[in-house]
């Protein structure tokens, strides 16, 4: 009953309200509820920008303006938005707090994503050691080794699914090693991450909510055991350092582990999958990359800009503030459509064109900005560049063989399946 009540106040009731608001022309509600946004969110961003830089809607604001999104993300007077902030009704807020399921979710406090400085500063300082440029550079050889092994396996198949057999497996292998999680537990981590991903959307079904929380609870039970084992027998990994350092409480440590585990592969899977489809749809860009392979890192930035793995976030005013000529009261929320902001023509020329030579592609907001900028951005960039270049070098005749299937999520934008022909059979026959 407690789980159902929590779903009802976080998703069920907001879903009803959003659908009603969408019918009344609320642009954010239309974006959040229209199935077309899951296929192509970017026209919704164009419509919102046409209404102004900062659009007032009931109880909050929304923007798809690049400069304004970046300003809010970096502004000290805006903080993260916990679940209870999505309603202005105090009784509902109290009910949300009263139905805390005590599950280590990466999208609820005290996860690092959902706390502000100075608490966030303390978490980030401890976790950042695993993602410094030097630490990430040391992982390059391992990323290349795992990529080669996966491509060796793909070479045994004329037909394959590049999500299940490649894009998923590379980042989960790397983040598992960073956390000291053994190979035999990776599938469980994958299942938990996939099941928990819909929690970043608003208005999800009761069945999806229950499944997500059941999966996160199972993952939490494992992480508690895993952390205890690392305390007794530490290894060379970030979770061992955090577990034995004594600077995080047990709850903080558990939530940090859940966040690193989930964020460490979900967005990278989407980056690789979205990149495969962008290159499939723009073969002339792939030809350019084959002719000039030094452009691959820049291509990854353009993939991130063109089809962001994370589409939106929100910030709440910590005090009364005026921004873009609008007075925002303390406690009011601003929804930031990051993926749509990456298509803002005031920032990016011809923003709907996929161009791997784009000079300012790296200015995208796909890794957020400010104090909450993604810690694993350097790792994701490296994994994306290594994986995509190696894939197309190894399989020059690779082609998408059937209709790809999207995940059906709004915020974490990516693919569930990308069926391909590797071209292996043709090459063998020719040989």
Short mmCIF file of N, CA, C and O in Angstrom, two decimals, residues 63-160:
data_model
loop_
_atom_site.label_atom_id
_atom_site.label_comp_id
_atom_site.label_asym_id
_atom_site.label_seq_id
_atom_site.Cartn_x
_atom_site.Cartn_y
_atom_site.Cartn_z
N UNK A 63 11.86 26.17 -20.15
CA UNK A 63 12.70 26.83 -21.16
C UNK A 63 13.41 25.80 -22.02
O UNK A 63 13.80 24.74 -21.53
N UNK A 64 13.54 26.15 -23.30
CA UNK A 64 14.37 25.37 -24.23
C UNK A 64 15.44 26.28 -24.81
O UNK A 64 16.05 25.96 -25.83
N UNK A 65 15.67 27.41 -24.16
CA UNK A 65 16.66 28.40 -24.59
C UNK A 65 18.04 27.97 -24.06
O UNK A 65 18.21 27.79 -22.85
N UNK A 66 19.02 27.85 -24.94
CA UNK A 66 20.33 27.35 -24.54
C UNK A 66 20.97 28.23 -23.47
O UNK A 66 21.39 27.73 -22.41
N UNK A 67 21.06 29.51 -23.73
CA UNK A 67 21.75 30.41 -22.80
C UNK A 67 21.07 30.40 -21.43
O UNK A 67 21.73 30.39 -20.38
N UNK A 68 19.74 30.39 -21.42
CA UNK A 68 19.01 30.43 -20.16
C UNK A 68 19.18 29.10 -19.40
O UNK A 68 19.35 29.11 -18.18
N UNK A 69 19.14 27.97 -20.12
CA UNK A 69 19.38 26.68 -19.46
C UNK A 69 20.75 26.66 -18.79
O UNK A 69 20.89 26.27 -17.63
N UNK A 70 21.76 27.11 -19.51
CA UNK A 70 23.12 27.10 -18.95
C UNK A 70 23.22 28.05 -17.77
O UNK A 70 23.86 27.72 -16.75
N UNK A 71 22.57 29.20 -17.86
CA UNK A 71 22.61 30.16 -16.75
C UNK A 71 21.98 29.57 -15.49
O UNK A 71 22.55 29.68 -14.39
N UNK A 72 20.82 28.95 -15.63
CA UNK A 72 20.14 28.37 -14.47
C UNK A 72 20.97 27.23 -13.87
O UNK A 72 21.11 27.12 -12.65
N UNK A 73 21.53 26.39 -14.71
CA UNK A 73 22.34 25.27 -14.22
C UNK A 73 23.54 25.76 -13.42
O UNK A 73 23.98 25.09 -12.46
N UNK A 74 24.08 26.91 -13.78
CA UNK A 74 25.29 27.42 -13.12
C UNK A 74 25.00 28.40 -11.98
O UNK A 74 25.91 28.80 -11.28
N UNK A 75 23.74 28.74 -11.78
CA UNK A 75 23.39 29.82 -10.86
C UNK A 75 23.30 29.31 -9.42
O UNK A 75 22.62 28.32 -9.14
N UNK A 76 23.96 30.00 -8.51
CA UNK A 76 23.98 29.57 -7.11
C UNK A 76 22.62 29.71 -6.44
O UNK A 76 22.39 29.12 -5.37
N UNK A 77 21.71 30.48 -7.04
CA UNK A 77 20.40 30.67 -6.44
C UNK A 77 19.36 29.67 -6.93
O UNK A 77 18.16 29.81 -6.66
N UNK A 78 19.81 28.65 -7.68
CA UNK A 78 18.93 27.55 -8.08
C UNK A 78 19.49 26.25 -7.54
O UNK A 78 20.71 26.02 -7.57
N UNK A 79 18.61 25.40 -7.02
CA UNK A 79 19.02 24.11 -6.50
C UNK A 79 18.31 22.98 -7.21
O UNK A 79 17.41 23.20 -8.04
N UNK A 80 18.70 21.75 -6.89
CA UNK A 80 18.09 20.59 -7.51
C UNK A 80 16.64 20.47 -7.07
O UNK A 80 16.22 21.09 -6.08
N UNK A 81 15.89 19.64 -7.79
CA UNK A 81 14.45 19.53 -7.57
C UNK A 81 14.09 18.13 -7.12
O UNK A 81 14.03 17.21 -7.94
N UNK A 82 13.84 17.92 -5.82
CA UNK A 82 13.45 16.61 -5.33
C UNK A 82 12.02 16.28 -5.73
O UNK A 82 11.27 17.16 -6.18
N UNK A 83 11.58 15.02 -5.58
CA UNK A 83 10.24 14.62 -6.04
C UNK A 83 9.11 15.48 -5.50
O UNK A 83 8.17 15.81 -6.22
N UNK A 84 9.19 15.87 -4.22
CA UNK A 84 8.09 16.63 -3.63
C UNK A 84 7.95 18.03 -4.22
O UNK A 84 6.92 18.68 -4.07
N UNK A 85 9.00 18.50 -4.94
CA UNK A 85 8.92 19.84 -5.53
C UNK A 85 8.01 19.89 -6.74
O UNK A 85 7.67 20.97 -7.22
N UNK A 86 7.60 18.72 -7.26
CA UNK A 86 6.74 18.70 -8.44
C UNK A 86 5.28 18.96 -8.08
O UNK A 86 4.41 18.88 -8.93
N UNK A 87 4.99 19.24 -6.82
CA UNK A 87 3.65 19.65 -6.43
C UNK A 87 3.74 20.82 -5.47
O UNK A 87 4.66 20.91 -4.67
N UNK A 88 2.80 21.73 -5.58
CA UNK A 88 2.80 22.89 -4.69
C UNK A 88 1.93 22.65 -3.46
O UNK A 88 1.87 23.49 -2.57
N UNK A 89 1.25 21.52 -3.41
CA UNK A 89 0.32 21.26 -2.33
C UNK A 89 1.04 20.64 -1.14
O UNK A 89 1.60 19.54 -1.23
N UNK A 90 1.04 21.35 -0.02
CA UNK A 90 1.79 20.91 1.16
C UNK A 90 1.38 19.52 1.65
O UNK A 90 2.24 18.72 2.02
N UNK A 91 0.07 19.19 1.70
CA UNK A 91 -0.29 17.84 2.16
C UNK A 91 0.31 16.75 1.28
O UNK A 91 0.74 15.70 1.79
N UNK A 92 0.36 16.99 -0.03
CA UNK A 92 0.94 16.00 -0.93
C UNK A 92 2.45 15.90 -0.70
O UNK A 92 3.02 14.81 -0.69
N UNK A 93 3.10 17.04 -0.48
CA UNK A 93 4.54 17.03 -0.19
C UNK A 93 4.82 16.22 1.07
O UNK A 93 5.77 15.43 1.12
N UNK A 94 3.98 16.42 2.09
CA UNK A 94 4.17 15.66 3.33
C UNK A 94 3.94 14.17 3.11
O UNK A 94 4.63 13.32 3.70
N UNK A 95 2.98 13.85 2.24
CA UNK A 95 2.68 12.44 1.95
C UNK A 95 3.85 11.79 1.21
O UNK A 95 4.20 10.63 1.47
N UNK A 96 4.49 12.53 0.31
CA UNK A 96 5.65 12.00 -0.40
C UNK A 96 6.77 11.68 0.59
O UNK A 96 7.39 10.61 0.54
N UNK A 97 7.00 12.60 1.52
CA UNK A 97 8.05 12.36 2.51
C UNK A 97 7.70 11.21 3.44
O UNK A 97 8.56 10.42 3.85
N UNK A 98 6.42 11.07 3.74
CA UNK A 98 5.98 10.01 4.67
C UNK A 98 6.03 8.63 4.04
O UNK A 98 6.05 7.63 4.75
N UNK A 99 6.03 8.56 2.72
CA UNK A 99 6.03 7.25 2.04
C UNK A 99 7.40 6.91 1.45
O UNK A 99 7.50 6.14 0.50
N UNK A 100 8.45 7.49 2.01
CA UNK A 100 9.81 7.15 1.58
C UNK A 100 10.00 5.64 1.68
O UNK A 100 9.81 5.03 2.74
N UNK A 101 10.38 5.01 0.56
CA UNK A 101 10.49 3.55 0.50
C UNK A 101 11.84 3.04 0.99
O UNK A 101 12.07 1.83 1.03
N UNK A 102 12.72 3.96 1.35
CA UNK A 102 14.05 3.59 1.85
C UNK A 102 14.80 2.71 0.84
O UNK A 102 15.47 1.74 1.19
N UNK A 103 14.64 3.05 -0.42
CA UNK A 103 15.35 2.36 -1.49
C UNK A 103 16.39 3.32 -2.06
O UNK A 103 16.10 4.49 -2.31
N UNK A 104 17.59 2.82 -2.27
CA UNK A 104 18.69 3.66 -2.76
C UNK A 104 18.48 4.00 -4.23
O UNK A 104 19.02 3.36 -5.13
N UNK A 105 17.68 5.01 -4.47
CA UNK A 105 17.40 5.45 -5.83
C UNK A 105 18.33 6.60 -6.20
O UNK A 105 18.51 7.54 -5.40
N UNK A 106 18.92 6.57 -7.40
CA UNK A 106 19.81 7.67 -7.80
C UNK A 106 19.08 8.97 -8.08
O UNK A 106 19.71 9.99 -8.30
N UNK A 107 17.73 8.96 -8.07
CA UNK A 107 16.98 10.17 -8.38
C UNK A 107 16.24 10.72 -7.16
O UNK A 107 15.34 11.53 -7.29
N UNK A 108 16.64 10.29 -5.96
CA UNK A 108 16.06 10.83 -4.74
C UNK A 108 17.16 11.11 -3.73
O UNK A 108 18.20 10.43 -3.72
N UNK A 109 16.98 12.12 -2.88
CA UNK A 109 17.97 12.39 -1.83
C UNK A 109 18.13 11.15 -0.94
O UNK A 109 17.15 10.42 -0.74
N UNK A 110 19.35 10.90 -0.43
CA UNK A 110 20.54 11.74 -0.51
C UNK A 110 21.49 11.42 -1.66
O UNK A 110 22.69 11.61 -1.53
N UNK A 111 20.98 10.91 -2.78
CA UNK A 111 21.84 10.70 -3.94
C UNK A 111 22.46 12.03 -4.36
O UNK A 111 21.84 13.09 -4.24
N UNK A 112 23.69 11.99 -4.88
CA UNK A 112 24.44 13.20 -5.19
C UNK A 112 23.71 14.08 -6.19
O UNK A 112 23.81 15.32 -6.15
N UNK A 113 22.95 13.47 -7.11
CA UNK A 113 22.19 14.24 -8.09
C UNK A 113 21.14 15.12 -7.44
O UNK A 113 20.71 16.12 -8.02
N UNK A 114 20.70 14.74 -6.24
CA UNK A 114 19.53 15.37 -5.66
C UNK A 114 19.83 16.15 -4.39
O UNK A 114 18.94 16.40 -3.59
N UNK A 115 21.09 16.52 -4.18
CA UNK A 115 21.44 17.37 -3.04
C UNK A 115 22.27 18.55 -3.54
O UNK A 115 22.96 18.46 -4.55
N UNK A 116 22.21 19.63 -2.80
CA UNK A 116 22.93 20.86 -3.16
C UNK A 116 24.14 21.03 -2.25
O UNK A 116 24.27 20.36 -1.23
N UNK A 117 25.06 21.93 -2.63
CA UNK A 117 26.15 22.27 -1.72
C UNK A 117 25.58 22.79 -0.39
O UNK A 117 24.50 23.39 -0.38
N UNK A 118 26.28 22.52 0.73
CA UNK A 118 27.63 21.93 0.82
C UNK A 118 27.64 20.40 0.85
O UNK A 118 28.70 19.81 0.75
N UNK A 119 26.46 19.77 1.00
CA UNK A 119 26.43 18.29 1.04
C UNK A 119 26.94 17.72 -0.28
O UNK A 119 27.77 16.81 -0.31
N UNK A 120 26.46 18.29 -1.38
CA UNK A 120 26.89 17.82 -2.70
C UNK A 120 28.39 17.96 -2.87
O UNK A 120 29.06 17.09 -3.43
N UNK A 121 28.95 19.06 -2.38
CA UNK A 121 30.39 19.31 -2.52
C UNK A 121 31.19 18.21 -1.83
O UNK A 121 32.20 17.73 -2.35
N UNK A 122 30.73 17.80 -0.66
CA UNK A 122 31.42 16.74 0.08
C UNK A 122 31.36 15.41 -0.67
O UNK A 122 32.37 14.73 -0.82
N UNK A 123 30.18 15.04 -1.19
CA UNK A 123 30.06 13.81 -1.95
C UNK A 123 30.98 13.83 -3.18
O UNK A 123 31.72 12.90 -3.44
N UNK A 124 30.87 14.94 -3.91
CA UNK A 124 31.56 15.01 -5.20
C UNK A 124 33.07 14.92 -5.01
O UNK A 124 33.75 14.27 -5.81
N UNK A 125 33.59 15.57 -3.99
CA UNK A 125 35.03 15.53 -3.75
C UNK A 125 35.51 14.11 -3.54
O UNK A 125 36.59 13.72 -4.01
N UNK A 126 34.70 13.30 -2.85
CA UNK A 126 35.10 11.92 -2.58
C UNK A 126 34.99 11.03 -3.82
O UNK A 126 35.87 10.22 -4.09
N UNK A 127 33.91 11.19 -4.57
CA UNK A 127 33.67 10.32 -5.72
C UNK A 127 34.52 10.73 -6.92
O UNK A 127 34.89 9.88 -7.74
N UNK A 128 34.87 12.00 -7.02
CA UNK A 128 35.56 12.52 -8.20
C UNK A 128 36.90 11.85 -8.46
O UNK A 128 37.38 11.83 -9.59
N UNK A 129 37.51 11.28 -7.42
CA UNK A 129 38.83 10.68 -7.62
C UNK A 129 38.82 9.55 -8.64
O UNK A 129 39.83 9.25 -9.26
N UNK A 130 37.66 8.91 -8.82
CA UNK A 130 37.56 7.82 -9.79
C UNK A 130 37.44 8.33 -11.22
O UNK A 130 37.61 7.56 -12.17
N UNK A 131 37.16 9.64 -11.39
CA UNK A 131 36.87 10.16 -12.72
C UNK A 131 37.75 11.35 -13.09
O UNK A 131 37.39 12.15 -13.95
N UNK A 132 38.90 11.48 -12.44
CA UNK A 132 39.85 12.53 -12.84
C UNK A 132 40.38 12.21 -14.23
O UNK A 132 40.36 11.05 -14.67
N UNK A 133 40.87 13.21 -14.97
CA UNK A 133 41.44 12.93 -16.29
C UNK A 133 42.51 11.84 -16.26
O UNK A 133 42.57 10.99 -17.15
N UNK A 134 43.35 11.85 -15.22
CA UNK A 134 44.40 10.83 -15.14
C UNK A 134 43.79 9.44 -14.93
O UNK A 134 44.21 8.46 -15.57
N UNK A 135 42.78 9.35 -14.05
CA UNK A 135 42.15 8.05 -13.79
C UNK A 135 41.44 7.53 -15.04
O UNK A 135 41.53 6.33 -15.35
N UNK A 136 40.77 8.41 -15.75
CA UNK A 136 40.07 8.00 -16.97
C UNK A 136 41.08 7.59 -18.05
O UNK A 136 40.87 6.60 -18.76
N UNK A 137 42.17 8.32 -18.17
CA UNK A 137 43.20 7.98 -19.17
C UNK A 137 43.75 6.58 -18.92
O UNK A 137 44.05 5.85 -19.87
N UNK A 138 43.88 6.20 -17.64
CA UNK A 138 44.39 4.86 -17.34
C UNK A 138 43.42 3.77 -17.79
O UNK A 138 43.81 2.62 -17.96
N UNK A 139 42.15 4.14 -17.98
CA UNK A 139 41.15 3.15 -18.40
C UNK A 139 41.12 2.93 -19.90
O UNK A 139 40.46 2.00 -20.37
N UNK A 140 41.82 3.76 -20.68
CA UNK A 140 41.72 3.66 -22.13
C UNK A 140 42.08 2.27 -22.64
O UNK A 140 41.37 1.70 -23.47
N UNK A 141 43.19 1.73 -22.15
CA UNK A 141 43.61 0.41 -22.62
C UNK A 141 42.55 -0.65 -22.29
O UNK A 141 42.27 -1.54 -23.09
N UNK A 142 41.97 -0.54 -21.08
CA UNK A 142 40.95 -1.51 -20.69
C UNK A 142 39.70 -1.36 -21.55
O UNK A 142 39.09 -2.36 -21.95
N UNK A 143 39.32 -0.13 -21.85
CA UNK A 143 38.16 0.10 -22.72
C UNK A 143 38.42 -0.51 -24.10
O UNK A 143 37.54 -1.16 -24.68
N UNK A 144 39.62 -0.33 -24.62
CA UNK A 144 39.97 -0.91 -25.92
C UNK A 144 39.95 -2.43 -25.88
O UNK A 144 39.47 -3.08 -26.82
N UNK A 145 40.44 -3.01 -24.79
CA UNK A 145 40.44 -4.47 -24.66
C UNK A 145 39.02 -5.03 -24.65
O UNK A 145 38.71 -6.02 -25.35
N UNK A 146 38.16 -4.42 -23.83
CA UNK A 146 36.77 -4.89 -23.75
C UNK A 146 36.08 -4.72 -25.09
O UNK A 146 35.35 -5.61 -25.56
N UNK A 147 36.31 -3.57 -25.75
CA UNK A 147 35.72 -3.33 -27.07
C UNK A 147 36.15 -4.39 -28.07
O UNK A 147 35.32 -4.93 -28.82
N UNK A 148 37.43 -4.70 -28.09
CA UNK A 148 37.94 -5.72 -29.02
C UNK A 148 37.29 -7.07 -28.76
O UNK A 148 36.89 -7.78 -29.70
N UNK A 149 37.17 -7.44 -27.49
CA UNK A 149 36.54 -8.73 -27.16
C UNK A 149 35.09 -8.77 -27.63
O UNK A 149 34.62 -9.78 -28.17
N UNK A 150 34.36 -7.68 -27.43
CA UNK A 150 32.97 -7.64 -27.86
C UNK A 150 32.85 -7.70 -29.38
O UNK A 150 31.95 -8.37 -29.92
N UNK A 151 33.75 -7.03 -30.08
CA UNK A 151 33.72 -7.06 -31.54
C UNK A 151 34.12 -8.45 -32.06
O UNK A 151 33.61 -8.89 -33.09
N UNK A 152 35.01 -9.13 -31.36
CA UNK A 152 35.34 -10.51 -31.72
C UNK A 152 34.10 -11.38 -31.64
O UNK A 152 33.87 -12.24 -32.51
N UNK A 153 33.31 -11.18 -30.60
CA UNK A 153 32.07 -11.95 -30.47
C UNK A 153 31.08 -11.58 -31.57
O UNK A 153 30.43 -12.46 -32.15
N UNK A 154 30.97 -10.29 -31.89
CA UNK A 154 30.07 -9.87 -32.95
C UNK A 154 30.45 -10.47 -34.29
O UNK A 154 29.59 -10.77 -35.13
N UNK A 155 31.74 -10.66 -34.50
CA UNK A 155 32.24 -11.18 -35.77
C UNK A 155 31.79 -12.62 -36.01
O UNK A 155 31.92 -13.12 -37.13
N UNK A 156 31.26 -13.28 -34.98
CA UNK A 156 30.75 -14.63 -35.14
C UNK A 156 29.30 -14.65 -35.64
O UNK A 156 28.73 -15.73 -35.85
N UNK A 157 28.73 -13.46 -35.82
CA UNK A 157 27.31 -13.38 -36.18
C UNK A 157 27.13 -12.50 -37.42
O UNK A 157 27.64 -11.39 -37.47
N UNK A 158 26.38 -12.99 -38.36
CA UNK A 158 26.05 -12.17 -39.53
C UNK A 158 24.98 -11.14 -39.17
O UNK A 158 24.95 -10.04 -39.71
N UNK A 159 24.10 -11.53 -38.25
CA UNK A 159 23.06 -10.61 -37.78
C UNK A 159 23.21 -10.45 -36.27
O UNK A 159 23.49 -11.42 -35.55
N UNK A 160 23.04 -9.23 -35.80
CA UNK A 160 23.25 -8.97 -34.38
C UNK A 160 22.38 -7.80 -33.93
O UNK A 160 21.80 -7.09 -34.75
#
